[in-house]
Amino acid sequence: MSKKETLDSLLRELKSVSDLEIYQKISDLKRFSKDFFDYSPILINELKNCVADIVVRPLSVDAIINVAQLCNKYSTPLTLRGSGTGNYGQCVPLKGGVVVVMSGLRKIRNFDSKTGEITVESGCLLRDINDELIEHGRQLRLLPSTWRSASIGGFIAGGSGGIGSVRWGFLRDPGHLQALEIITTEDPPRKLDLNANNSEALNHAYGTNGIITALTLTTAPYSNWQQIVVDCVQWDQSVDLLSKFNCAALDLYLGTLLENEIIDCLPAWSGKSKGKHRILLLASPDAVSTIERLAKSAAADFYDLGSENLKAGTGLRELSWNHTTLHMRGFDPDWTYLQMLLPQPESEMMRKLKSEWGPNLLWHIECVRQNGVQRLAALPLVKWQGEEAMSRLISQCKELGAVIFNPHTITVEDGGLGVVDSDQVQAKSNFDPKGILNPGKLKGWNISVN
Ligand SMILES: Cc1cc2nc3c(=O)[nH]c(=O)nc-3n(C[C@H](O)[C@H](O)[C@H](O)COP(=O)(O)OP(=O)(O)OC[C@H]3O[C@@H](n4cnc5c(N)ncnc54)[C@H](O)[C@@H]3O)c2cc1C
C-alpha cells in the first residue's frame, strides 16, 4: 500500500471510533504540529516542515485504545500532544502520522486526604489541578511557568521543573510521580497501571514509550505565598544575596534573579529597574521578616508586595523560568536562550562569560535543589549570532564547569538527560515494540534499531 492509501484506510477506520474528534483542515494539522520550538533558530530550521497527516482528539480512554490499535495496524507514527507549550519540538511529529491531542481527558479522579496524593487524567491543566488542591488545603509541588495552559501529562513527559524547584528539586526526583495509567501500542494495546518504580522510565521520555492516560502525584500543604522584590546595585552582591536566601531556613517557592537590562524589557506592570538587578521571591509569610533583615544588611532595597493573586496573571511567577525568555522575545525576537546548572562558585564563571559576550548575554538565575543540595541554575538570554556562536558559547560554559541542558536539540538525551537511559529504551521495546510513538526523539531507541 502507498502512504496515501494507508492513511486513507486509517482515516476511514478512525472515523468509526466513538468519542473521537478528527481534524483534517490544513490549518489544524499545522496548528497541532507546533510547539514553542521557535525560541530556537536552530530548531526552526529543523522542524518547520514537520506536519501531522491526521489530528485526533479522544474524549475517553477507550477511544485512545482504539487509536493505538489502528496506528499499530497501519504502522503509522502516533505523537501525543498536551497543550503544545514545550520548547524543543517535543510534540512535533517528525515523521507525520497521527497527532493525538490529549485535552479531552480532564477528569480529576481522586484526592487522597490522608496522603495528599491526587490522581488525574493526563489532559488536565496544571491550573485546574492546583485550584482543586487548594480546596483541600494543598498545592502542586512543581509547576512550569506555563502552569495556566500546560497539561500535567505534557509536564511529566516533557517538562523538568520550575516554580517549586527551589524546594522540591526536579520532576524526575523520586517522590513526585507515584503511579501512571498507560496505554501501550502493542497488538492489541494494553491498559497498564504502573507503580512509582515502573513509572520512572516514562517520566521525561517525550511520550516515546507509552501513552499516559492518568497519573498520581504527591502534593504539598497550601501556603499563602508572599511576593517579595529585592533590588541590588552590584551583580555579585545580588548573586550572594540570592544564595543566602536559597540556603537560609526559609520556606521559598521561587527565587529568581534578573539582570537590570532584562527587567526593562518585561511587561510594564512589573516596574522598571532604575539600573538595579532584581531578585523575585515567593516565600511563606514567616519568611518575610528574615528576607527583609538579610536584604537590608546587604544595603539592598526590599519591597513586600503581599500575597499572590493567582487569578490576576500579573504575579512574580509570570516573570520567572522560561516566561522571562517569553517576555524578552516579545521585546526583540532575536533573543534566544540556554539552560544550565552553574558551577560553584558561580560569580567567577558568570563574570568571565559576561566579559567576552557583553550585552549579547544577559544573566537570568533560578534557585533550585539539585540532588538535595541548594544550587543556582541559569537560563541566560543569548542574542542570536548564528549556530557557530551558540556552539562556542555552549563549549565555553562546559569548560567553565556548567552542566548544559541544551534547548536547541530534539532528543530526550541531548536536551536533558545527557546519556541514554536504558530503562527508557527497555520500556519502549516493551510498550511500543513497533517504535511508532513519537519516532526520532529517543536517541537510545534510534541507536538500538539501526
Ligand atoms: C514560556 C514558557 C515557559 C516554560 N516554563 C517551563 C518551566 O518552568 N518548566 C518546565 O519544565 N517547562 C517549561 N516550559 C515547557 C513546557 O511549557 C512545559 O514542559 C509544559 O509542562 C508542557 O506541557 P504541555 O501540555 O504543553 O506538553 P506538550 O508540549 O504538548 O508535550 C510535551 C511532551 O509530552 C508528550 N506528551 C504530552 N501528553 C502526553 C501523554 N498523555 N502521554 C505521554 N506523553 C505525552 C508530548 O509528546 C511531548 O513530547 C515552558 C515553555 C514556555 C513556552
Coordinates of C-alpha atoms and ligand atoms in Angstrom, one line a residue:
M1 CA 0.0 0.0 0.0
S2 CA 1.2 3.5 -0.8
K3 CA 1.5 6.0 2.1
K4 CA -1.7 7.8 0.8
E5 CA -3.6 4.5 0.6
T6 CA -2.5 3.6 4.2
L7 CA -3.6 7.0 5.5
D8 CA -6.9 6.8 3.7
S9 CA -7.7 3.4 5.2
L10 CA -6.5 4.5 8.6
L11 CA -8.7 7.6 8.4
R12 CA -11.7 5.6 7.3
E13 CA -11.4 3.3 10.4
L14 CA -10.7 6.2 12.8
K15 CA -14.0 7.8 11.6
S16 CA -15.9 4.8 13.1
V17 CA -14.2 5.2 16.6
S18 CA -16.6 6.6 19.1
D19 CA -15.6 9.5 21.4
L20 CA -13.1 10.7 18.9
E21 CA -12.9 14.2 17.2
I22 CA -10.9 14.2 13.9
Y23 CA -9.3 17.3 12.4
Q24 CA -8.2 17.3 8.8
K25 CA -8.1 21.0 7.8
I26 CA -4.5 22.0 6.8
S27 CA -4.7 24.9 9.3
D28 CA -5.5 22.5 12.1
L29 CA -2.8 20.0 11.0
K30 CA -0.3 22.8 11.1
R31 CA -1.5 24.3 14.4
F32 CA -1.4 21.0 16.2
S33 CA 2.1 20.1 14.9
K34 CA 3.9 23.0 16.5
D35 CA 5.1 24.0 20.0
F36 CA 7.3 26.8 21.1
F37 CA 10.4 25.5 19.3
D38 CA 10.7 28.9 17.6
Y39 CA 12.6 30.0 20.7
S40 CA 15.5 28.2 19.0
P41 CA 16.5 29.4 15.5
I42 CA 18.3 26.0 15.1
L43 CA 15.1 24.1 15.7
I44 CA 13.0 26.3 13.4
N45 CA 15.1 25.1 10.5
E46 CA 14.9 21.5 11.6
L47 CA 11.2 21.4 12.4
K48 CA 9.4 24.0 10.3
N49 CA 8.1 21.5 7.7
C50 CA 7.0 18.7 10.1
V51 CA 3.2 18.3 9.9
A52 CA 0.8 15.6 11.0
D53 CA -1.3 13.8 8.4
I54 CA -4.3 13.4 10.8
V55 CA -5.1 15.0 14.1
V56 CA -7.5 13.3 16.6
R57 CA -8.8 14.3 20.0
P58 CA -10.0 11.3 22.1
L59 CA -12.7 12.0 24.7
S60 CA -12.3 8.7 26.6
V61 CA -9.6 6.2 27.4
D62 CA -11.4 3.6 25.2
A63 CA -11.0 6.0 22.2
I64 CA -7.3 6.2 22.9
I65 CA -7.0 2.4 23.0
N66 CA -8.8 2.2 19.5
V67 CA -6.4 4.9 18.1
A68 CA -3.4 3.0 19.4
Q69 CA -4.7 -0.2 17.9
L70 CA -5.2 1.4 14.5
C71 CA -1.9 3.2 14.4
N72 CA -0.3 -0.2 15.2
K73 CA -2.3 -1.9 12.4
Y74 CA -1.2 0.7 9.8
S75 CA 2.3 1.1 11.3
T76 CA 1.7 4.8 11.5
P77 CA 3.5 7.2 13.8
L78 CA 1.5 8.4 16.8
T79 CA 2.6 11.6 18.6
L80 CA 1.0 12.8 21.8
R81 CA 0.2 16.4 22.4
G82 CA -0.9 18.0 25.7
S83 CA -1.2 21.8 25.3
G84 CA 1.8 22.2 22.9
T85 CA 3.8 24.5 25.2
G86 CA 7.1 22.5 25.0
N87 CA 10.2 24.3 23.8
Y88 CA 12.1 21.7 21.9
G89 CA 9.6 20.4 19.4
Q90 CA 8.8 17.5 21.8
C91 CA 5.3 17.1 20.4
V92 CA 6.2 17.9 16.8
P93 CA 5.6 14.8 14.6
L94 CA 8.9 14.4 12.8
K95 CA 7.5 11.7 10.5
G96 CA 3.9 12.9 10.2
G97 CA 1.3 10.4 11.0
V98 CA -1.3 10.9 13.7
V99 CA -1.1 13.6 16.4
V100 CA -3.3 12.8 19.4
V101 CA -4.4 15.8 21.4
M102 CA -5.0 14.8 25.0
S103 CA -7.1 17.7 26.2
G104 CA -10.3 15.7 26.1
L105 CA -9.1 13.7 29.1
R106 CA -9.5 16.1 32.0
K107 CA -11.1 14.2 34.9
I108 CA -9.8 14.6 38.4
R109 CA -10.2 11.0 39.6
N110 CA -9.3 11.0 43.2
F111 CA -7.8 13.1 46.1
D112 CA -6.5 11.1 49.0
S113 CA -7.0 13.2 52.1
K114 CA -4.6 11.0 54.1
T115 CA -1.6 11.3 51.8
G116 CA -2.5 14.4 49.8
E117 CA -1.9 12.4 46.6
I118 CA -4.0 13.3 43.6
T119 CA -4.9 11.1 40.7
V120 CA -5.9 13.0 37.5
E121 CA -6.2 12.3 33.8
S122 CA -3.3 13.4 31.7
G123 CA -5.0 16.2 29.8
C124 CA -5.9 18.1 33.0
L125 CA -4.4 21.6 33.1
L126 CA -2.0 22.3 35.9
R127 CA -4.0 25.3 36.8
D128 CA -7.2 23.3 37.3
I129 CA -5.3 20.6 39.4
N130 CA -3.9 23.4 41.6
D131 CA -7.3 25.0 42.0
E132 CA -8.7 21.6 43.1
L133 CA -5.9 21.1 45.5
I134 CA -6.3 24.5 47.1
E135 CA -9.9 23.5 48.0
H136 CA -8.3 20.6 50.0
G137 CA -5.6 22.9 51.6
R138 CA -2.8 21.5 49.3
Q139 CA -1.0 22.7 46.2
L140 CA 1.2 21.3 43.4
R141 CA 4.9 21.0 44.4
L142 CA 6.3 21.8 41.0
L143 CA 4.8 24.0 38.2
P144 CA 6.2 25.2 34.9
S145 CA 5.7 28.9 34.4
T146 CA 3.2 27.8 31.7
W147 CA 1.1 26.4 34.5
R148 CA -2.1 28.2 33.3
S149 CA -2.1 26.5 29.9
A150 CA 0.1 23.3 30.2
S151 CA -1.3 19.8 30.8
I152 CA 0.0 17.5 33.5
G153 CA 0.7 14.7 31.0
G154 CA 2.9 17.1 29.0
F155 CA 4.7 18.4 32.1
I156 CA 5.6 14.9 33.2
A157 CA 6.5 13.7 29.7
G158 CA 8.2 16.8 28.5
G159 CA 9.0 19.2 31.4
S160 CA 11.6 19.2 34.1
G161 CA 10.8 21.5 37.0
G162 CA 10.2 25.2 37.5
I163 CA 8.3 27.1 40.2
G164 CA 8.8 25.0 43.4
S165 CA 12.2 23.6 42.2
V166 CA 13.9 25.6 44.9
R167 CA 12.2 23.4 47.5
W168 CA 11.2 20.2 45.6
G169 CA 14.0 19.7 43.0
F170 CA 13.0 18.3 39.6
L171 CA 10.2 16.1 38.3
R172 CA 12.5 13.1 37.9
D173 CA 13.5 13.1 41.5
P174 CA 11.9 10.1 43.3
G175 CA 8.8 11.1 45.3
H176 CA 6.9 13.2 42.8
L177 CA 5.3 10.7 40.5
Q178 CA 3.6 7.9 42.3
A179 CA 1.8 6.0 39.6
L180 CA 0.8 6.0 36.0
E181 CA -2.0 4.5 33.9
I182 CA -0.8 4.0 30.4
I183 CA -1.9 2.5 27.1
T184 CA 0.6 0.6 25.1
T185 CA 0.8 0.4 21.3
E186 CA 1.1 -3.3 21.1
D187 CA -1.3 -5.5 19.2
P188 CA -3.7 -5.4 21.0
P189 CA -2.9 -2.4 23.2
R190 CA -2.9 -3.0 26.9
K191 CA -4.0 -0.6 29.7
L192 CA -1.5 -0.9 32.5
D193 CA -1.2 0.5 36.0
L194 CA 2.4 1.2 36.8
N195 CA 3.7 1.8 40.3
A196 CA 6.2 4.5 41.1
N197 CA 9.1 2.3 40.3
N198 CA 7.9 1.3 36.8
S199 CA 6.7 4.8 36.1
E200 CA 10.2 6.3 36.2
A201 CA 11.1 5.2 32.7
L202 CA 8.2 7.2 31.2
N203 CA 8.9 10.3 33.2
H204 CA 10.5 12.8 30.8
A205 CA 10.5 10.4 27.8
Y206 CA 8.6 12.8 25.5
G207 CA 5.8 10.2 25.1
T208 CA 8.1 7.8 23.2
N209 CA 7.4 4.8 25.4
G210 CA 3.8 4.8 26.4
I211 CA 0.6 6.9 26.3
I212 CA -0.1 8.3 29.7
T213 CA -3.9 8.4 30.4
A214 CA -3.8 9.1 34.2
L215 CA -1.2 9.8 36.9
T216 CA -0.9 10.1 40.6
L217 CA 1.2 12.8 42.1
T218 CA 2.3 13.9 45.6
T219 CA 1.4 17.4 46.7
A220 CA 2.5 20.0 49.3
P221 CA 0.5 21.7 52.0
Y222 CA -1.0 25.0 50.7
S223 CA 1.0 28.1 51.6
N224 CA -0.2 31.7 51.1
W225 CA 2.9 32.7 49.1
Q226 CA 4.1 36.3 49.7
Q227 CA 5.7 38.2 46.8
I228 CA 8.9 40.0 47.6
V229 CA 11.2 42.0 45.4
V230 CA 14.8 42.9 46.3
D231 CA 16.8 45.3 44.2
C232 CA 20.7 45.4 44.3
V233 CA 23.2 47.7 42.6
Q234 CA 26.0 45.2 42.1
W235 CA 25.6 41.9 40.2
D236 CA 28.0 39.9 42.5
Q237 CA 26.2 41.3 45.6
S238 CA 22.8 40.1 44.0
V239 CA 24.2 36.6 43.5
D240 CA 25.5 36.5 47.1
L241 CA 22.2 37.6 48.5
L242 CA 20.2 35.2 46.3
S243 CA 22.5 32.3 47.5
K244 CA 21.9 33.4 51.1
F245 CA 18.1 33.3 50.6
N246 CA 18.5 29.9 48.8
C247 CA 20.4 28.4 51.7
A248 CA 18.7 30.1 54.7
A249 CA 16.0 28.4 56.9
L250 CA 13.3 30.0 54.7
D251 CA 10.3 28.3 53.0
L252 CA 10.7 29.5 49.4
Y253 CA 8.7 28.6 46.3
L254 CA 10.6 30.7 43.9
G255 CA 13.9 32.6 43.8
T256 CA 14.7 34.3 40.6
L257 CA 17.5 36.9 39.8
L258 CA 17.4 39.0 36.7
E259 CA 20.0 41.4 35.3
N260 CA 18.7 45.0 35.1
E261 CA 18.7 45.0 31.2
I262 CA 16.2 42.2 31.3
I263 CA 13.9 43.9 33.8
D264 CA 13.5 46.9 31.4
C265 CA 12.1 44.5 28.7
L266 CA 9.5 42.9 30.9
P267 CA 5.8 43.9 30.9
A268 CA 5.1 47.4 32.2
W269 CA 3.2 46.1 35.3
S270 CA 6.4 44.6 36.6
G271 CA 8.1 48.0 37.1
K272 CA 11.4 49.5 35.7
S273 CA 14.9 48.5 37.0
K274 CA 16.3 52.0 37.7
G275 CA 19.6 50.4 36.9
K276 CA 19.4 47.8 39.6
H277 CA 19.4 44.0 39.4
R278 CA 16.2 42.3 40.8
I279 CA 15.5 39.3 42.9
L280 CA 12.0 37.9 42.8
L281 CA 10.9 35.7 45.7
L282 CA 7.8 33.7 46.6
A283 CA 8.1 33.0 50.3
S284 CA 5.9 31.8 53.2
P285 CA 4.6 34.5 55.5
D286 CA 7.0 33.6 58.3
A287 CA 10.0 34.0 55.9
V288 CA 9.3 37.7 55.1
S289 CA 10.9 39.3 58.1
T290 CA 14.2 37.3 57.6
I291 CA 14.3 38.2 53.9
E292 CA 13.9 41.9 54.9
R293 CA 16.6 41.6 57.5
L294 CA 19.1 39.9 55.1
A295 CA 18.3 42.4 52.3
K296 CA 18.7 45.4 54.5
S297 CA 22.0 44.2 55.9
A298 CA 23.3 43.9 52.3
A299 CA 22.0 47.5 51.7
A300 CA 19.6 46.2 49.1
D301 CA 16.1 47.7 48.5
F302 CA 13.3 45.5 49.9
Y303 CA 9.7 45.5 48.7
D304 CA 6.9 43.4 50.2
L305 CA 4.1 43.1 47.6
G306 CA 1.9 40.9 49.8
S307 CA 0.0 37.8 48.9
E308 CA -0.1 36.4 45.3
N309 CA -3.3 36.7 43.4
L310 CA -3.3 33.6 41.2
K311 CA -6.2 34.8 39.1
A312 CA -4.6 38.1 38.0
G313 CA -1.9 36.8 35.7
T314 CA 0.4 39.6 36.9
G315 CA 2.3 37.9 39.7
L316 CA 6.1 37.4 40.0
R317 CA 5.8 33.8 38.9
E318 CA 4.8 35.1 35.4
L319 CA 8.3 36.7 35.2
S320 CA 10.2 33.5 36.1
W321 CA 11.7 30.5 34.4
N322 CA 11.0 30.5 30.6
H323 CA 8.5 33.3 31.0
T324 CA 11.5 35.6 31.2
T325 CA 12.5 34.3 27.8
L326 CA 9.0 34.7 26.5
H327 CA 8.9 38.4 27.5
M328 CA 12.4 39.1 26.1
R329 CA 11.4 37.6 22.8
G330 CA 8.2 39.7 22.8
F331 CA 10.5 42.7 23.1
D332 CA 13.0 41.5 20.5
P333 CA 12.7 38.1 18.8
D334 CA 16.5 37.9 18.2
W335 CA 16.8 36.8 21.8
T336 CA 17.2 33.0 22.4
Y337 CA 18.4 31.2 25.5
L338 CA 20.4 28.4 27.2
Q339 CA 19.8 26.3 30.3
M340 CA 22.4 25.2 32.7
L341 CA 23.3 24.3 36.3
L342 CA 26.0 26.7 37.3
P343 CA 29.3 25.6 38.7
Q344 CA 30.3 26.8 42.2
P345 CA 31.4 29.4 42.9
E346 CA 29.0 30.9 40.4
S347 CA 30.1 34.6 40.1
E348 CA 33.5 33.9 38.6
M349 CA 32.1 31.9 35.7
M350 CA 29.4 34.5 35.0
R351 CA 31.9 37.3 35.1
K352 CA 34.2 35.5 32.6
L353 CA 31.4 34.9 30.1
K354 CA 30.0 38.4 30.5
S355 CA 33.3 40.0 29.8
E356 CA 33.5 38.1 26.5
W357 CA 29.8 38.3 25.4
G358 CA 28.9 41.7 26.8
P359 CA 25.3 42.8 26.1
N360 CA 24.7 39.7 24.0
L361 CA 24.4 37.6 27.1
L362 CA 22.1 38.6 30.0
W363 CA 22.0 36.5 33.2
H364 CA 18.8 35.0 34.5
I365 CA 19.3 32.8 37.6
E366 CA 16.9 30.4 39.3
C367 CA 17.3 28.8 42.8
V368 CA 17.0 25.0 42.6
R369 CA 17.6 22.0 44.7
Q370 CA 19.8 19.5 42.8
N371 CA 20.2 16.1 44.4
G372 CA 19.2 17.5 47.7
V373 CA 21.7 20.4 47.6
Q374 CA 20.7 24.1 47.1
R375 CA 22.2 25.3 43.8
L376 CA 21.8 28.0 41.2
A377 CA 20.6 27.3 37.7
A378 CA 20.7 29.8 34.8
L379 CA 18.5 30.4 31.8
P380 CA 20.7 33.2 30.2
L381 CA 19.3 35.2 27.4
V382 CA 21.5 35.0 24.3
K383 CA 21.4 37.3 21.3
W384 CA 21.3 35.1 18.3
Q385 CA 24.5 35.4 16.3
G386 CA 24.4 32.1 14.4
E387 CA 24.8 28.4 15.1
E388 CA 28.6 28.6 15.4
A389 CA 28.5 31.3 18.1
M390 CA 25.9 29.3 20.0
S391 CA 28.1 26.1 20.0
R392 CA 31.1 28.2 21.0
L393 CA 29.2 29.6 24.0
I394 CA 28.0 26.1 25.0
S395 CA 31.5 24.8 24.9
Q396 CA 32.8 27.7 27.0
C397 CA 30.0 27.1 29.6
K398 CA 31.0 23.4 29.8
E399 CA 34.7 24.3 30.1
L400 CA 33.9 26.6 32.9
G401 CA 32.1 23.7 34.7
A402 CA 28.4 24.3 33.9
V403 CA 26.1 21.4 33.1
I404 CA 24.2 22.3 30.0
F405 CA 20.5 21.3 29.2
N406 CA 20.6 22.2 25.6
P407 CA 17.3 23.7 24.4
H408 CA 18.4 23.6 20.7
T409 CA 18.1 19.8 20.3
I410 CA 15.2 17.5 19.7
T411 CA 16.1 14.2 21.5
V412 CA 15.4 13.3 25.1
E413 CA 19.0 12.6 25.7
D414 CA 20.6 15.7 24.1
G415 CA 18.2 18.1 25.8
G416 CA 18.3 16.9 29.4
L417 CA 19.5 13.6 30.5
G418 CA 22.8 13.8 28.6
V419 CA 23.1 10.0 28.4
V420 CA 20.9 7.1 27.0
D421 CA 18.7 5.8 29.8
S422 CA 18.5 2.0 29.2
D423 CA 15.2 1.8 31.2
Q424 CA 13.5 4.3 28.9
V425 CA 14.7 2.2 25.9
Q426 CA 13.6 -1.0 27.5
A427 CA 10.2 0.5 28.3
K428 CA 9.9 1.4 24.6
S429 CA 10.6 -2.1 23.4
N430 CA 8.1 -3.4 26.0
F431 CA 5.2 -1.0 25.4
D432 CA 5.9 0.3 21.8
P433 CA 7.6 -2.6 20.0
K434 CA 6.9 -1.2 16.6
G435 CA 8.5 2.1 17.6
I436 CA 5.5 4.2 16.4
L437 CA 5.4 6.6 19.4
N438 CA 6.9 10.0 18.6
P439 CA 9.6 8.5 16.4
G440 CA 13.0 10.2 16.2
K441 CA 13.0 11.6 19.7
L442 CA 14.5 8.8 21.8
K443 CA 18.1 8.5 20.7
G444 CA 18.7 5.3 22.6
W445 CA 16.0 3.6 20.6
N446 CA 17.2 5.1 17.3
I447 CA 20.7 3.6 18.0
S448 CA 19.3 0.2 19.1
V449 CA 17.2 -0.3 15.9
N450 CA 19.8 1.0 13.4
Ligands
LIG1 C1 7.1 30.5 28.1 C2 7.4 29.1 28.5 C3 7.7 28.8 29.8 C4 8.0 27.5 30.2 N1 8.4 27.2 31.5 C5 8.7 25.9 31.9 C6 9.1 25.6 33.2 O1 9.2 26.5 34.1 N2 9.4 24.4 33.5 C7 9.3 23.3 32.6 O2 9.6 22.2 32.9 N3 8.9 23.6 31.3 C8 8.6 24.9 30.9 N4 8.2 25.1 29.7 C9 8.0 24.0 28.7 C10 6.5 23.5 28.8 O3 5.6 24.5 29.0 C11 6.3 22.5 29.9 O4 7.1 21.5 29.9 C12 4.8 22.0 29.9 O5 4.6 21.4 31.1 C13 4.5 21.1 28.7 O6 3.1 20.8 28.8 P1 2.2 20.6 27.5 O7 0.9 20.1 28.0 O8 2.2 21.9 26.8 O9 3.0 19.5 26.8 P2 3.3 19.3 25.2 O10 4.2 20.4 24.8 O11 2.0 19.2 24.5 O12 4.1 17.9 25.2 C14 5.3 17.8 25.9 C15 5.8 16.4 25.7 O13 4.9 15.5 26.4 C16 4.4 14.5 25.5 N5 3.1 14.2 26.0 C17 2.0 15.0 26.1 N6 1.0 14.4 26.7 C18 1.4 13.1 26.8 C19 0.7 11.9 27.4 N7 -0.6 12.0 27.8 N8 1.4 10.8 27.4 C20 2.7 10.7 27.0 N9 3.3 11.8 26.5 C21 2.7 13.0 26.4 C22 4.4 15.1 24.1 O14 4.5 14.1 23.1 C23 5.7 15.9 24.2 O15 6.8 15.1 23.9 C24 7.9 26.4 29.3 C25 7.6 26.7 27.9 C26 7.3 28.0 27.6 C27 6.9 28.3 26.1

